[in-house]
Each structure stands twice: as C-alpha cells, then as structure tokens.
Amino acid sequence: MANVTVIGAQWGDEGKGKIVDWLASRADAVVRFQGGHNAGHTLVVGDQVYKLSLLPSGIVTGTLSVIGNGVVLDPWHFRDEVAKLKGQGVEINPQNLQVAENAPLILPFHRDLDGLREDASGAGKIGTTRRGIGPAYEDKVGRRAIRVCDLAHLDDLEPQLDRICAHHDALRAGFNQPPIDRARLLADLWDIAAFVLPFAKPVWRTLNEAKKAGKRILFEGAQGVLLDVDHGTYPFVTSSNTVSGTAASGSGLGPSATGFVLGIVKAYTTRVGSGPFPTELDDEIGQKLGERGHEFGTVTGRKRRCGWFDAVLTRQSCAISGVTGIALTKVDVLDGFETVKICVGYKLTGKDGITRDLDYFPSHSADQAGVVPVYEEMPGWSETTAGARSWADLPAQAIKYIQRVQELIETPVALVSTSPEREDTILVRDPFVD
C-alpha cells in the first residue's frame, strides 16, 4: 500500500478539498504539512458543505488528522474553526486531531505587519491574505518564533519576548505604530493555551508509528506549486515551499514516506491576487469560466482570474514536484464551449528585440510578465460531463481533451473529477495501491 501526497499543480484553488476528502475516507491519517489558514478547502458531502482553511480535510470523515510542524498556526483561528465544525456536527477531540508541538504560532502582531506592508507597497503589492502567514514564517527562520510547545511554558517566555519584540517593535516604529503590548500578548496566550495544548503532540512519533504499522498516510498540501517560494512566480508567491518534498520536512517523516504524488490540476487555469498569468482572459470567455466555475476564494471571497489551460506551466510544476499522476478537476466547466484552447508554448521578445520560442516558464518577473501564449485549439463538446463516473459517461471530445492534456504535461491522469460531489469521480489509477 502506498502513501499519497496531494499538491496543487497550478496557483491553488484546483479543487484539492474534494479530492483529499475522497481519499481521506480510505486513509488512516491525513497530514497538513505547510501553509497556514490562508488555504481554503471546500468539501461537499451530501447536502452539507464544509469550508476548511487550517484543519486537515480528514477531520470531516473522522480520520486521524495532523497539523504538522511545517504549518504556521493561528491559535485563535484554530479554536474558531474547531468550534465551527463542531457546530456542523463534526466530532473533534485530541484523539482524532493532533497539532505538532513544534509548529510556530501566528500572533496578532504578525497580522498587523502583514497588512501594514501591503498597504504601504503601492504597485508592489503581492496580494497576501493579510493573515500573518509570511511574517510568522520570517520569525521561524529568524529563530525568534513562539511555538505551540511554548504555551506550556509561558512563565519562561520573557527571553523569547525580548527577542521577538526587539525585531517587531523596530518594524512597527517604521510604520508609526506603538510597540507590542507584552502584557496583553501574554494574557492572550495564557487564555488560548488551555484550548490548544490538549491537541499538542510530538506528531512525528504518531506518524512514524503509523508508517511502521503499514497505515495509509495522506499528505495534504495547501496552495499550489506555482506559489512555491522557490519555484513559483516570485515574488508573487506564498511564504512556504508548496512542492511535494515539503511533506517530509513539514511532518517529521523522511522523504521515502511521501509515496504517490497526486497533482491536482484544474481543466482551465485560475489565479487569485497579483502576479503574472499568461493565459488570463479579460473577455466574456474568462467571465463565463469564472461564473460557471464559481471562482471565488474560499478564504477571502476574492474573485479569481480565469484563463485557458496552460500546459507549459503545469508540465513544469509536475516535473518540479515529481508528480506521479494528476487529478483533473472541473472538466464540466468547459461543457458547451464550441472550441477550447490549450497553451502549448510561449513567445518572448527580449531586450534585443528578438522573439524566441520558450517551452518553459522563465524565472525573472519581467520575462514572466512578457511571455505571450501559443495556443492549440480543439473542438469543444455540447454534452454534459457533470456527474460522470466512468469514461463511458464522457463525450468523445472531452476524452480527447483529457488525453491531450496528459500528453502535453507528460504526466498521466489518475483521477477525473466531474462535480464537487465526492462520488462524482472517475478513477483511472488508484494512488493508494500504485
């Protein structure tokens, strides 16, 4: 039996929540290994809709759910999300939900700094969710973070507060903000500690024991490879590594544990916030894709930018993350288009005035913004694909489209999702028994 690592192979919002939920029902443990509560996953189970942004999707199925050390945890949001799901009838307790005791905390001054920077950046705005994710990761790397385990030692926190206040008070002064209120911060931490600490565990031990016992572990990535801090459209990226390799470091398991890497790929392309987007459509087709796909962010409610499928970007992200197979989602959104297009390459005019063909996405932001997509056009299909659960249920042209996608991205299709419903899934290759 194989473990499975699920990642987004585009800019996030590919439909990971539904796929992870579908897989979680067959897993023994589900692990979040990076990101924070800026990652929205929507699960539709029967007539119930669950919106998660921090908790692993397995919590809805009762599967052991683990928040790994690679995640930055807002303890107040954690409390609120647990309460919200309990209100929807989901059972949550320290037996089915564990939080890495070495996970860094997102604190109020991280949210403050995130917003202050965005407001002051003018045309250089990155488009963050203003939830303090980036500043929390900065403190982790700067060795001044307050972590989950520190909540059990608040009487000994003064040296860490000295370190973190020395850094943040100087930044706050630059924005004409008062210094951190240490007494208020400590009081808030004492208040939240009682809720968080029962969930705090050495999750690396939990996961290693599960691995030794031959349990199925599902690693749930957040955002997408194109938002990776190293491999994405820098600087318009998130503050963590979103590639599959992070599952090892962000959970406490070695790289051999990641297993089958399932890349979630939307049948067209979307992006939220600022940054380059070669196939973006600012016309009625882009509007139609957005309306039919209900393209609004789960966490922020922001409207997503929409465009045709970009095979160059997806091929690159699959290669970078070692994707074994893809889950193609939202094929039904393309129903009814007379023709559909796929980006198969780029043209880029350099400073020397010479236009060159590219079969990859360049690293420099100016080049990323300057590439012009080269399209391949295919006939569309008038029949519906919504709710299809086998190849026989799909129109011939939709099958040809899916086959062309996997040829261009050089990665086979393992699953096809045809609606938000858990069971509306065509299984081509089972990741758990690869």
Coordinates of C-alpha atoms in Angstrom, one line a residue:
M1 CA 0.0 0.0 0.0
A2 CA 1.3 3.5 -0.9
N3 CA 1.1 6.7 1.0
V4 CA -0.2 9.6 -1.1
T5 CA 0.9 13.3 -1.2
V6 CA -1.6 15.7 -2.7
I7 CA -0.4 19.0 -4.0
G8 CA -1.9 21.7 -6.2
A9 CA -0.1 21.8 -9.6
Q10 CA -1.2 25.4 -10.5
W11 CA -1.8 28.5 -8.4
G12 CA -4.0 26.8 -5.8
D13 CA -7.8 26.6 -5.9
E14 CA -7.6 23.5 -8.1
G15 CA -10.2 21.5 -6.1
K16 CA -7.9 19.8 -3.7
G17 CA -10.5 19.7 -0.9
K18 CA -12.9 17.4 -2.8
I19 CA -10.0 15.0 -3.9
V20 CA -8.4 14.9 -0.4
D21 CA -11.9 14.3 1.1
W22 CA -12.4 11.4 -1.4
L23 CA -9.0 9.9 -0.5
A24 CA -9.3 10.6 3.2
S25 CA -12.2 8.2 3.5
R26 CA -9.7 5.5 2.7
A27 CA -6.7 6.8 4.6
D28 CA -5.7 6.1 8.2
A29 CA -4.2 9.6 8.8
V30 CA -4.3 13.0 6.9
V31 CA -1.5 15.5 7.4
R32 CA -1.2 19.2 6.7
F33 CA 2.5 19.9 6.2
Q34 CA 2.8 23.6 5.2
G35 CA 1.0 26.9 4.9
G36 CA -1.5 28.4 7.3
H37 CA -5.1 29.3 7.5
N38 CA -4.9 31.1 4.1
A39 CA -5.6 27.8 2.3
G40 CA -9.3 27.3 1.7
H41 CA -10.6 23.8 1.0
T42 CA -14.3 23.3 0.3
L43 CA -15.8 19.8 0.9
V44 CA -19.3 18.8 -0.3
V45 CA -20.6 15.7 1.4
G46 CA -24.3 15.1 0.6
D47 CA -26.1 18.3 1.3
Q48 CA -23.5 19.5 3.8
V49 CA -20.8 22.0 2.8
Y50 CA -17.7 22.3 4.9
K51 CA -15.2 25.1 4.5
L52 CA -11.8 24.5 6.0
S53 CA -8.8 26.7 6.0
L54 CA -6.5 25.2 8.6
L55 CA -7.7 21.8 9.7
P56 CA -6.9 18.7 7.5
S57 CA -9.7 17.6 5.3
G58 CA -9.7 14.2 7.0
I59 CA -11.4 15.6 10.1
V60 CA -14.8 15.5 8.4
T61 CA -14.5 11.8 7.8
G62 CA -13.3 11.1 11.3
T63 CA -9.8 10.2 10.0
L64 CA -6.8 11.0 12.3
S65 CA -5.9 14.5 11.3
V66 CA -2.5 16.0 11.9
I67 CA -1.3 19.6 11.6
G68 CA 2.5 19.2 11.0
N69 CA 5.4 21.3 12.1
G70 CA 5.6 22.9 8.7
V71 CA 2.3 24.7 9.3
V72 CA 2.1 28.1 11.0
L73 CA -0.8 28.0 13.4
D74 CA -3.0 30.9 14.4
P75 CA -4.3 29.5 17.7
W76 CA -7.4 31.8 17.8
H77 CA -8.4 30.8 14.3
F78 CA -7.7 27.2 15.2
R79 CA -10.2 27.5 18.1
D80 CA -12.8 29.2 15.9
E81 CA -12.5 26.6 13.1
V82 CA -12.9 23.7 15.5
A83 CA -16.0 25.3 17.0
K84 CA -17.5 26.0 13.6
L85 CA -17.1 22.4 12.5
K86 CA -18.4 21.0 15.8
G87 CA -21.4 23.2 15.2
Q88 CA -21.9 21.3 11.9
G89 CA -21.8 18.0 13.7
V90 CA -18.2 17.0 13.2
E91 CA -16.6 15.2 16.2
I92 CA -13.3 16.8 17.1
N93 CA -11.1 15.8 20.0
P94 CA -7.4 15.2 20.9
Q95 CA -7.7 11.6 19.7
N96 CA -8.6 12.5 16.1
L97 CA -6.8 15.8 15.8
Q98 CA -3.2 16.4 16.7
V99 CA -1.1 19.6 16.4
A100 CA 2.7 19.4 16.1
E101 CA 4.1 20.8 19.4
N102 CA 7.0 22.4 17.4
A103 CA 4.7 24.3 15.0
P104 CA 5.2 28.1 15.1
L105 CA 2.3 30.4 16.1
I106 CA 0.8 33.3 14.2
L107 CA 0.3 36.1 16.6
P108 CA -1.6 39.4 16.4
F109 CA 1.4 41.5 15.5
H110 CA 2.1 39.2 12.5
R111 CA -1.3 40.1 11.2
D112 CA -0.7 43.7 11.8
L113 CA 2.6 43.6 10.0
D114 CA 1.2 41.8 7.0
G115 CA -1.5 44.4 6.5
L116 CA 0.8 47.4 7.1
R117 CA 3.3 46.1 4.5
E118 CA 0.6 45.5 1.9
D119 CA -0.9 48.9 2.4
A120 CA 2.5 50.6 2.0
S121 CA 3.6 48.6 -1.0
G122 CA 1.6 50.5 -3.7
A123 CA 2.1 48.9 -7.1
G124 CA 4.4 46.3 -5.4
K125 CA 1.6 44.6 -3.6
I126 CA 1.9 40.9 -3.5
G127 CA -1.8 40.2 -2.7
T128 CA -1.4 38.4 0.6
T129 CA -4.4 37.3 2.6
R130 CA -3.2 39.6 5.4
R131 CA -3.4 36.8 7.9
G132 CA 0.1 37.0 9.2
I133 CA 1.4 33.9 7.4
G134 CA 4.6 35.5 5.9
P135 CA 5.7 37.4 9.0
A136 CA 5.2 34.2 11.1
Y137 CA 7.5 32.2 8.7
E138 CA 10.0 35.0 8.9
D139 CA 10.1 34.7 12.7
K140 CA 10.5 31.0 12.4
V141 CA 13.6 31.3 10.1
G142 CA 14.9 34.2 12.2
R143 CA 14.8 31.9 15.3
R144 CA 12.5 34.1 17.3
A145 CA 9.2 32.3 16.9
I146 CA 6.9 31.4 19.7
R147 CA 5.8 27.8 19.1
V148 CA 2.9 25.6 20.3
C149 CA 5.1 23.9 22.9
D150 CA 5.9 27.4 24.4
L151 CA 2.3 27.6 25.5
A152 CA 3.1 25.1 28.2
H153 CA 6.0 27.3 29.5
L154 CA 4.6 30.8 29.4
D155 CA 6.3 31.6 32.8
D156 CA 9.6 31.2 31.0
L157 CA 8.7 33.3 27.9
E158 CA 10.5 36.6 28.7
P159 CA 13.7 35.9 26.8
Q160 CA 11.8 35.0 23.7
L161 CA 9.6 38.0 24.1
D162 CA 12.7 40.2 24.3
R163 CA 14.0 38.7 21.1
I164 CA 10.7 39.0 19.2
C165 CA 9.9 42.5 20.5
A166 CA 13.3 43.8 19.6
H167 CA 12.6 42.9 16.0
H168 CA 9.0 43.8 15.7
D169 CA 9.0 47.0 17.7
A170 CA 11.5 48.4 15.3
L171 CA 9.4 47.5 12.3
R172 CA 6.3 48.9 14.0
A173 CA 8.0 52.2 14.7
G174 CA 8.8 52.5 11.0
F175 CA 5.0 52.3 10.3
N176 CA 4.3 54.8 13.2
Q177 CA 2.7 52.0 15.2
P178 CA 3.1 51.6 19.0
P179 CA 5.3 48.7 20.3
I180 CA 3.9 45.3 21.1
D181 CA 1.8 45.3 24.3
R182 CA 3.7 42.5 26.0
A183 CA 1.2 42.2 28.9
R184 CA -1.7 41.9 26.6
L185 CA 0.1 39.4 24.4
L186 CA 0.9 37.2 27.4
A187 CA -2.6 37.4 28.7
D188 CA -4.0 36.4 25.3
L189 CA -1.5 33.4 25.2
W190 CA -2.5 32.3 28.7
D191 CA -6.1 32.4 27.6
I192 CA -5.7 30.4 24.4
A193 CA -3.1 27.9 25.8
A194 CA -5.8 25.9 27.7
F195 CA -7.6 25.2 24.4
V196 CA -4.6 24.4 22.2
L197 CA -2.4 22.3 24.5
P198 CA -4.6 19.2 24.7
F199 CA -4.1 18.8 20.9
A200 CA -0.3 19.3 21.1
K201 CA 1.7 16.2 20.4
P202 CA 5.1 15.0 19.0
V203 CA 3.3 14.2 15.8
W204 CA 6.5 12.9 14.2
R205 CA 6.2 9.9 16.6
T206 CA 2.5 9.4 15.8
L207 CA 3.3 9.4 12.0
N208 CA 6.3 7.2 12.3
E209 CA 4.4 4.7 14.3
A210 CA 1.6 4.7 11.7
K211 CA 4.2 4.2 9.0
K212 CA 5.8 1.2 10.8
A213 CA 2.3 -0.3 11.2
G214 CA 1.7 -0.1 7.5
K215 CA -1.0 2.6 7.8
R216 CA -2.1 4.7 4.8
I217 CA -1.0 8.3 5.3
L218 CA -2.4 11.1 3.1
F219 CA -0.3 14.3 3.0
E220 CA -2.5 17.4 2.2
G221 CA -0.7 20.3 0.5
A222 CA -2.0 23.8 0.5
Q223 CA -1.9 26.5 -2.3
G224 CA -0.1 25.3 -5.4
V225 CA 3.4 24.7 -6.9
L226 CA 3.3 27.9 -8.8
L227 CA 3.0 29.7 -5.4
D228 CA 6.1 27.9 -4.0
V229 CA 8.6 30.4 -2.5
D230 CA 11.4 28.9 -4.6
H231 CA 9.8 27.6 -7.7
G232 CA 6.7 29.9 -8.1
T233 CA 6.1 33.3 -9.7
Y234 CA 8.4 35.1 -7.2
P235 CA 7.7 37.5 -5.5
F236 CA 4.0 36.8 -6.1
V237 CA 4.2 33.6 -4.1
T238 CA 3.3 32.2 -0.7
S239 CA 5.9 32.1 2.2
S240 CA 6.4 28.3 2.3
N241 CA 7.5 25.6 0.0
T242 CA 4.4 24.0 -1.6
V243 CA 6.2 21.2 -3.5
S244 CA 5.7 17.6 -2.6
G245 CA 9.2 17.3 -0.9
T246 CA 7.9 19.6 1.9
A247 CA 5.7 16.8 3.1
A248 CA 8.8 15.1 4.6
S249 CA 10.2 18.1 6.4
G250 CA 6.9 19.6 7.4
S251 CA 5.6 16.4 9.0
G252 CA 8.7 14.7 10.6
L253 CA 8.7 11.8 8.2
G254 CA 11.5 11.0 5.8
P255 CA 11.2 11.6 2.0
S256 CA 10.5 7.9 1.4
A257 CA 7.2 8.3 3.1
T258 CA 5.6 10.7 0.5
G259 CA 4.6 7.8 -1.8
F260 CA 2.4 8.5 -4.8
V261 CA 2.4 12.3 -5.6
L262 CA -1.0 13.3 -6.9
G263 CA -1.0 16.7 -8.6
I264 CA -4.4 18.4 -8.6
V265 CA -5.0 20.2 -11.9
K266 CA -8.0 22.3 -13.0
A267 CA -9.1 21.8 -16.6
Y268 CA -8.6 25.5 -17.1
T269 CA -6.4 28.0 -15.2
T270 CA -7.2 30.4 -12.4
R271 CA -5.3 32.7 -10.1
V272 CA -6.1 34.9 -7.1
G273 CA -4.3 38.2 -6.4
S274 CA -1.4 39.8 -8.2
G275 CA 1.3 38.3 -10.4
P276 CA 1.8 37.0 -14.0
F277 CA -0.8 34.9 -15.7
P278 CA 0.0 34.2 -19.4
T279 CA -3.4 32.7 -20.4
E280 CA -5.6 35.1 -18.5
L281 CA -8.8 36.1 -20.4
D282 CA -10.2 39.6 -19.8
D283 CA -13.2 38.9 -22.0
E284 CA -16.6 37.2 -22.0
I285 CA -14.9 33.7 -22.1
G286 CA -13.0 34.5 -18.9
Q287 CA -16.1 35.8 -17.4
K288 CA -18.0 32.7 -18.4
L289 CA -15.3 30.4 -16.9
G290 CA -15.5 32.3 -13.6
E291 CA -19.3 32.2 -13.4
R292 CA -19.6 28.6 -14.3
G293 CA -16.7 27.5 -12.0
H294 CA -17.9 29.7 -9.1
E295 CA -14.4 31.1 -9.0
F296 CA -14.3 33.0 -5.7
G297 CA -11.8 32.3 -2.9
T298 CA -12.9 30.0 -0.1
V299 CA -11.0 32.1 2.5
T300 CA -11.1 35.6 1.1
G301 CA -14.1 35.6 -1.2
R302 CA -11.9 37.3 -3.8
K303 CA -12.8 36.8 -7.5
R304 CA -10.4 34.5 -9.3
R305 CA -8.8 35.5 -12.6
C306 CA -9.6 32.9 -15.2
G307 CA -8.0 31.7 -18.5
W308 CA -7.3 28.7 -20.7
F309 CA -5.4 25.7 -19.6
D310 CA -1.6 26.3 -19.6
A311 CA 0.2 23.0 -20.3
V312 CA 3.6 24.6 -20.1
L313 CA 3.2 25.8 -16.5
T314 CA 1.5 22.5 -15.5
R315 CA 4.2 20.4 -17.1
Q316 CA 6.9 22.4 -15.2
S317 CA 5.2 22.2 -11.9
C318 CA 4.6 18.4 -12.3
A319 CA 8.3 18.0 -13.0
I320 CA 9.4 20.1 -10.1
S321 CA 7.2 18.2 -7.7
G322 CA 7.8 14.7 -9.1
V323 CA 4.1 14.2 -9.7
T324 CA 3.2 10.6 -10.3
G325 CA -0.3 11.3 -11.7
I326 CA -2.8 14.1 -11.8
A327 CA -6.4 14.5 -10.7
L328 CA -8.1 16.6 -13.4
T329 CA -10.9 18.7 -11.9
K330 CA -13.8 20.9 -13.1
V331 CA -13.9 19.4 -16.6
D332 CA -17.7 20.1 -16.5
V333 CA -17.0 23.9 -16.5
L334 CA -15.8 23.5 -20.2
D335 CA -19.1 21.9 -21.2
G336 CA -20.8 23.8 -24.0
F337 CA -17.8 25.7 -25.4
E338 CA -17.7 25.5 -29.2
T339 CA -13.9 25.3 -29.1
V340 CA -11.4 25.1 -26.2
K341 CA -7.7 26.2 -26.2
I342 CA -4.6 24.9 -24.5
C343 CA -1.4 26.9 -24.2
V344 CA 1.4 24.7 -25.6
G345 CA 4.3 27.2 -25.6
Y346 CA 5.3 30.9 -25.3
K347 CA 6.9 33.6 -27.3
L348 CA 9.1 36.1 -25.6
T349 CA 10.6 39.2 -27.1
G350 CA 13.9 40.1 -25.4
K351 CA 15.6 43.4 -24.9
D352 CA 17.5 42.8 -28.1
G353 CA 14.2 42.8 -30.0
I354 CA 14.4 39.2 -31.0
T355 CA 11.4 37.0 -30.3
R356 CA 12.2 33.5 -29.1
D357 CA 10.1 30.4 -28.5
L358 CA 10.0 29.0 -25.0
D359 CA 8.8 25.6 -23.7
Y360 CA 9.2 26.6 -20.1
F361 CA 8.2 29.5 -17.8
P362 CA 11.2 31.8 -17.1
S363 CA 12.2 32.8 -13.6
H364 CA 12.5 36.6 -13.9
S365 CA 9.3 38.6 -13.2
A366 CA 9.8 40.8 -16.3
D367 CA 10.1 37.7 -18.5
Q368 CA 7.1 36.1 -16.8
A369 CA 5.0 39.2 -17.5
G370 CA 6.2 39.4 -21.1
V371 CA 5.5 35.9 -22.4
V372 CA 2.8 35.5 -25.0
P373 CA 0.9 32.2 -25.1
V374 CA 0.9 30.0 -28.1
Y375 CA -2.4 28.1 -28.3
E376 CA -3.6 24.8 -29.8
E377 CA -7.3 24.9 -30.5
M378 CA -9.6 21.8 -30.2
P379 CA -13.3 21.2 -30.8
G380 CA -15.4 21.5 -27.7
W381 CA -18.4 19.4 -26.7
S382 CA -22.1 20.2 -26.2
E383 CA -23.0 17.2 -24.0
T384 CA -22.6 17.4 -20.2
T385 CA -19.8 15.8 -18.3
A386 CA -21.2 16.8 -14.9
G387 CA -21.6 13.8 -12.6
A388 CA -19.8 11.4 -14.9
R389 CA -18.3 8.4 -13.0
S390 CA -16.8 6.4 -15.9
W391 CA -15.2 7.1 -19.3
A392 CA -18.4 5.8 -20.9
D393 CA -20.2 8.8 -19.4
L394 CA -17.9 11.3 -21.1
P395 CA -18.4 12.9 -24.5
A396 CA -15.8 11.8 -27.1
Q397 CA -14.3 15.3 -27.4
A398 CA -14.0 15.6 -23.6
I399 CA -12.0 12.4 -23.6
K400 CA -9.8 13.7 -26.4
Y401 CA -9.2 16.9 -24.4
I402 CA -8.2 14.9 -21.3
Q403 CA -5.9 12.7 -23.4
R404 CA -4.2 15.8 -25.0
V405 CA -3.7 17.4 -21.5
Q406 CA -1.8 14.4 -20.2
E407 CA 0.3 14.2 -23.4
L408 CA 1.3 17.8 -23.1
I409 CA 2.1 17.8 -19.4
E410 CA 3.9 14.5 -19.7
T411 CA 2.0 13.1 -16.7
P412 CA -0.8 10.5 -16.7
V413 CA -4.3 11.2 -15.4
A414 CA -5.1 9.2 -12.3
L415 CA -8.5 10.7 -11.5
V416 CA -11.1 12.9 -13.2
S417 CA -13.5 15.0 -11.0
T418 CA -16.7 15.9 -12.7
S419 CA -18.5 17.8 -9.9
P420 CA -17.9 18.9 -6.3
E421 CA -19.7 15.8 -5.1
R422 CA -17.4 13.2 -3.5
E423 CA -18.6 10.3 -5.6
D424 CA -18.6 12.1 -9.0
T425 CA -15.1 10.9 -9.7
I426 CA -13.6 8.7 -12.5
L427 CA -10.8 6.5 -11.1
V428 CA -8.1 5.7 -13.6
R429 CA -5.3 4.8 -11.3
D430 CA -5.7 4.2 -7.6
P431 CA -2.9 6.3 -5.8
F432 CA -3.2 4.1 -2.6
V433 CA -2.4 0.8 -4.5
D434 CA 0.0 2.1 -7.0

